[in-house]
Amino acid sequence: MLEKKVVSIGSNIFGAILAFCIGVMITALNYAVSRRVLQRNASRYVMLQMVKQLIQVAFLVFIFILGDYTPWEKVWLLVGGALGVTLPMFYFTYRLVKLNDSLHRKEDSDNG
């Protein structure tokens, strides 16, 4: 006989928080790499964006595939992971735009 796996909601929230934290770490690492690329060689930034997107999608696919092997429900993990890679991007995108603007202002003043 197969036993049904019983998971409480409190446990599912823990799994979602864990997936969220891992997503935030991935996004923070992507931000750090993006910042460095913008400062050193901005022409490679577009290529980096594609790589970052693949990493984030791979993280969500990883959760989807391996979610059944965890004690948490897959939906909770996916929600936490998706929020973890999405919400911090608002802050990090704002920071990257400010950095890009400051770099261009410096170039404009040097050219004139």
PDB file of C-alpha atoms in Angstrom:
ATOM      1  CA  MET A   1       0.000   0.000   0.000  1.00  0.00           C
ATOM      2  CA  LEU A   2       1.178   3.480  -0.799  1.00  0.00           C
ATOM      3  CA  GLU A   3       1.175   5.995   1.991  1.00  0.00           C
ATOM      4  CA  LYS A   4       0.065   9.511   1.230  1.00  0.00           C
ATOM      5  CA  LYS A   5       2.653  12.160   2.007  1.00  0.00           C
ATOM      6  CA  VAL A   6       1.262  14.724   4.439  1.00  0.00           C
ATOM      7  CA  VAL A   7       2.923  18.125   4.497  1.00  0.00           C
ATOM      8  CA  SER A   8       1.704  20.968   6.643  1.00  0.00           C
ATOM      9  CA  ILE A   9       1.324  24.513   5.320  1.00  0.00           C
ATOM     10  CA  GLY A  10       3.954  25.774   7.754  1.00  0.00           C
ATOM     11  CA  SER A  11       6.445  23.406   6.205  1.00  0.00           C
ATOM     12  CA  ASN A  12       5.453  24.535   2.715  1.00  0.00           C
ATOM     13  CA  ILE A  13       6.069  28.152   3.662  1.00  0.00           C
ATOM     14  CA  PHE A  14       9.540  27.173   4.857  1.00  0.00           C
ATOM     15  CA  GLY A  15      10.216  25.572   1.475  1.00  0.00           C
ATOM     16  CA  ALA A  16       8.953  28.678  -0.326  1.00  0.00           C
ATOM     17  CA  ILE A  17      11.172  30.893   1.834  1.00  0.00           C
ATOM     18  CA  LEU A  18      14.159  28.667   1.134  1.00  0.00           C
ATOM     19  CA  ALA A  19      13.518  28.805  -2.631  1.00  0.00           C
ATOM     20  CA  PHE A  20      13.027  32.586  -2.349  1.00  0.00           C
ATOM     21  CA  CYS A  21      16.374  32.999  -0.568  1.00  0.00           C
ATOM     22  CA  ILE A  22      18.194  30.923  -3.178  1.00  0.00           C
ATOM     23  CA  GLY A  23      16.525  33.015  -5.908  1.00  0.00           C
ATOM     24  CA  VAL A  24      17.660  36.222  -4.191  1.00  0.00           C
ATOM     25  CA  MET A  25      21.215  34.878  -4.014  1.00  0.00           C
ATOM     26  CA  ILE A  26      21.149  34.075  -7.737  1.00  0.00           C
ATOM     27  CA  THR A  27      19.806  37.543  -8.521  1.00  0.00           C
ATOM     28  CA  ALA A  28      22.400  39.218  -6.289  1.00  0.00           C
ATOM     29  CA  LEU A  29      25.191  37.289  -7.980  1.00  0.00           C
ATOM     30  CA  ASN A  30      23.803  38.266 -11.380  1.00  0.00           C
ATOM     31  CA  TYR A  31      23.721  41.903 -10.240  1.00  0.00           C
ATOM     32  CA  ALA A  32      27.341  41.783  -9.092  1.00  0.00           C
ATOM     33  CA  VAL A  33      28.461  40.325 -12.415  1.00  0.00           C
ATOM     34  CA  SER A  34      26.347  42.847 -14.353  1.00  0.00           C
ATOM     35  CA  ARG A  35      27.800  45.727 -12.385  1.00  0.00           C
ATOM     36  CA  ARG A  36      31.328  44.568 -13.088  1.00  0.00           C
ATOM     37  CA  VAL A  37      30.623  44.114 -16.804  1.00  0.00           C
ATOM     38  CA  LEU A  38      29.055  47.583 -17.045  1.00  0.00           C
ATOM     39  CA  GLN A  39      32.091  49.134 -15.407  1.00  0.00           C
ATOM     40  CA  ARG A  40      34.686  47.243 -17.449  1.00  0.00           C
ATOM     41  CA  ASN A  41      33.170  46.531 -20.865  1.00  0.00           C
ATOM     42  CA  ALA A  42      29.585  47.707 -21.384  1.00  0.00           C
ATOM     43  CA  SER A  43      29.430  46.305 -24.922  1.00  0.00           C
ATOM     44  CA  ARG A  44      29.246  42.775 -23.485  1.00  0.00           C
ATOM     45  CA  TYR A  45      26.269  43.585 -21.274  1.00  0.00           C
ATOM     46  CA  VAL A  46      23.661  42.394 -23.808  1.00  0.00           C
ATOM     47  CA  MET A  47      25.320  38.980 -24.065  1.00  0.00           C
ATOM     48  CA  LEU A  48      25.419  38.782 -20.282  1.00  0.00           C
ATOM     49  CA  GLN A  49      21.677  39.463 -20.101  1.00  0.00           C
ATOM     50  CA  MET A  50      20.989  36.324 -22.120  1.00  0.00           C
ATOM     51  CA  VAL A  51      23.225  34.241 -19.864  1.00  0.00           C
ATOM     52  CA  LYS A  52      21.564  35.673 -16.728  1.00  0.00           C
ATOM     53  CA  GLN A  53      18.132  34.864 -18.113  1.00  0.00           C
ATOM     54  CA  LEU A  54      19.176  31.282 -18.848  1.00  0.00           C
ATOM     55  CA  ILE A  55      20.499  30.885 -15.292  1.00  0.00           C
ATOM     56  CA  GLN A  56      17.237  32.131 -13.792  1.00  0.00           C
ATOM     57  CA  VAL A  57      15.104  29.909 -16.029  1.00  0.00           C
ATOM     58  CA  ALA A  58      17.369  26.936 -15.286  1.00  0.00           C
ATOM     59  CA  PHE A  59      16.841  27.559 -11.554  1.00  0.00           C
ATOM     60  CA  LEU A  60      13.063  27.429 -11.988  1.00  0.00           C
ATOM     61  CA  VAL A  61      13.268  24.326 -14.195  1.00  0.00           C
ATOM     62  CA  PHE A  62      15.524  22.739 -11.560  1.00  0.00           C
ATOM     63  CA  ILE A  63      12.863  23.429  -8.915  1.00  0.00           C
ATOM     64  CA  PHE A  64      10.142  22.034 -11.175  1.00  0.00           C
ATOM     65  CA  ILE A  65      12.025  18.823 -11.939  1.00  0.00           C
ATOM     66  CA  LEU A  66      13.384  18.139  -8.453  1.00  0.00           C
ATOM     67  CA  GLY A  67      10.434  19.552  -6.494  1.00  0.00           C
ATOM     68  CA  ASP A  68       8.850  16.124  -6.097  1.00  0.00           C
ATOM     69  CA  TYR A  69      11.932  14.875  -4.259  1.00  0.00           C
ATOM     70  CA  THR A  70      11.618  17.466  -1.493  1.00  0.00           C
ATOM     71  CA  PRO A  71       9.283  17.403   1.494  1.00  0.00           C
ATOM     72  CA  TRP A  72       7.534  20.527   0.149  1.00  0.00           C
ATOM     73  CA  GLU A  73       4.898  20.934  -2.508  1.00  0.00           C
ATOM     74  CA  LYS A  74       6.273  21.895  -5.893  1.00  0.00           C
ATOM     75  CA  VAL A  75       3.892  24.855  -6.285  1.00  0.00           C
ATOM     76  CA  TRP A  76       5.150  26.500  -3.104  1.00  0.00           C
ATOM     77  CA  LEU A  77       8.747  26.027  -4.210  1.00  0.00           C
ATOM     78  CA  LEU A  78       8.024  27.500  -7.635  1.00  0.00           C
ATOM     79  CA  VAL A  79       6.244  30.510  -6.155  1.00  0.00           C
ATOM     80  CA  GLY A  80       9.130  31.154  -3.766  1.00  0.00           C
ATOM     81  CA  GLY A  81      11.730  30.692  -6.485  1.00  0.00           C
ATOM     82  CA  ALA A  82       9.892  32.897  -8.976  1.00  0.00           C
ATOM     83  CA  LEU A  83       9.479  35.664  -6.408  1.00  0.00           C
ATOM     84  CA  GLY A  84      13.115  35.263  -5.392  1.00  0.00           C
ATOM     85  CA  VAL A  85      14.406  35.933  -8.898  1.00  0.00           C
ATOM     86  CA  THR A  86      11.786  38.600  -9.726  1.00  0.00           C
ATOM     87  CA  LEU A  87      11.342  40.926  -6.745  1.00  0.00           C
ATOM     88  CA  PRO A  88      15.011  41.789  -6.155  1.00  0.00           C
ATOM     89  CA  MET A  89      15.367  42.635  -9.849  1.00  0.00           C
ATOM     90  CA  PHE A  90      13.352  45.835  -9.284  1.00  0.00           C
ATOM     91  CA  TYR A  91      15.989  47.098  -6.860  1.00  0.00           C
ATOM     92  CA  PHE A  92      18.982  45.774  -8.786  1.00  0.00           C
ATOM     93  CA  THR A  93      17.718  47.153 -12.106  1.00  0.00           C
ATOM     94  CA  TYR A  94      17.308  50.572 -10.494  1.00  0.00           C
ATOM     95  CA  ARG A  95      20.895  50.383  -9.221  1.00  0.00           C
ATOM     96  CA  LEU A  96      22.244  49.297 -12.623  1.00  0.00           C
ATOM     97  CA  VAL A  97      20.415  52.134 -14.392  1.00  0.00           C
ATOM     98  CA  LYS A  98      21.884  54.649 -11.937  1.00  0.00           C
ATOM     99  CA  LEU A  99      25.349  53.171 -12.472  1.00  0.00           C
ATOM    100  CA  ASN A 100      24.951  53.276 -16.253  1.00  0.00           C
ATOM    101  CA  ASP A 101      23.768  56.894 -16.120  1.00  0.00           C
ATOM    102  CA  SER A 102      26.713  57.918 -13.965  1.00  0.00           C
ATOM    103  CA  LEU A 103      29.153  56.192 -16.321  1.00  0.00           C
ATOM    104  CA  HIS A 104      27.685  57.978 -19.341  1.00  0.00           C
ATOM    105  CA  ARG A 105      27.750  61.362 -17.599  1.00  0.00           C
ATOM    106  CA  LYS A 106      31.431  60.887 -16.914  1.00  0.00           C
ATOM    107  CA  GLU A 107      32.081  60.022 -20.584  1.00  0.00           C
ATOM    108  CA  ASP A 108      30.062  63.024 -21.807  1.00  0.00           C
ATOM    109  CA  SER A 109      32.065  65.447 -19.648  1.00  0.00           C
ATOM    110  CA  ASP A 110      35.355  63.951 -20.897  1.00  0.00           C
ATOM    111  CA  ASN A 111      34.362  64.326 -24.568  1.00  0.00           C
ATOM    112  CA  GLY A 112      33.339  67.967 -24.368  1.00  0.00           C
TER     113      GLY A 112
END
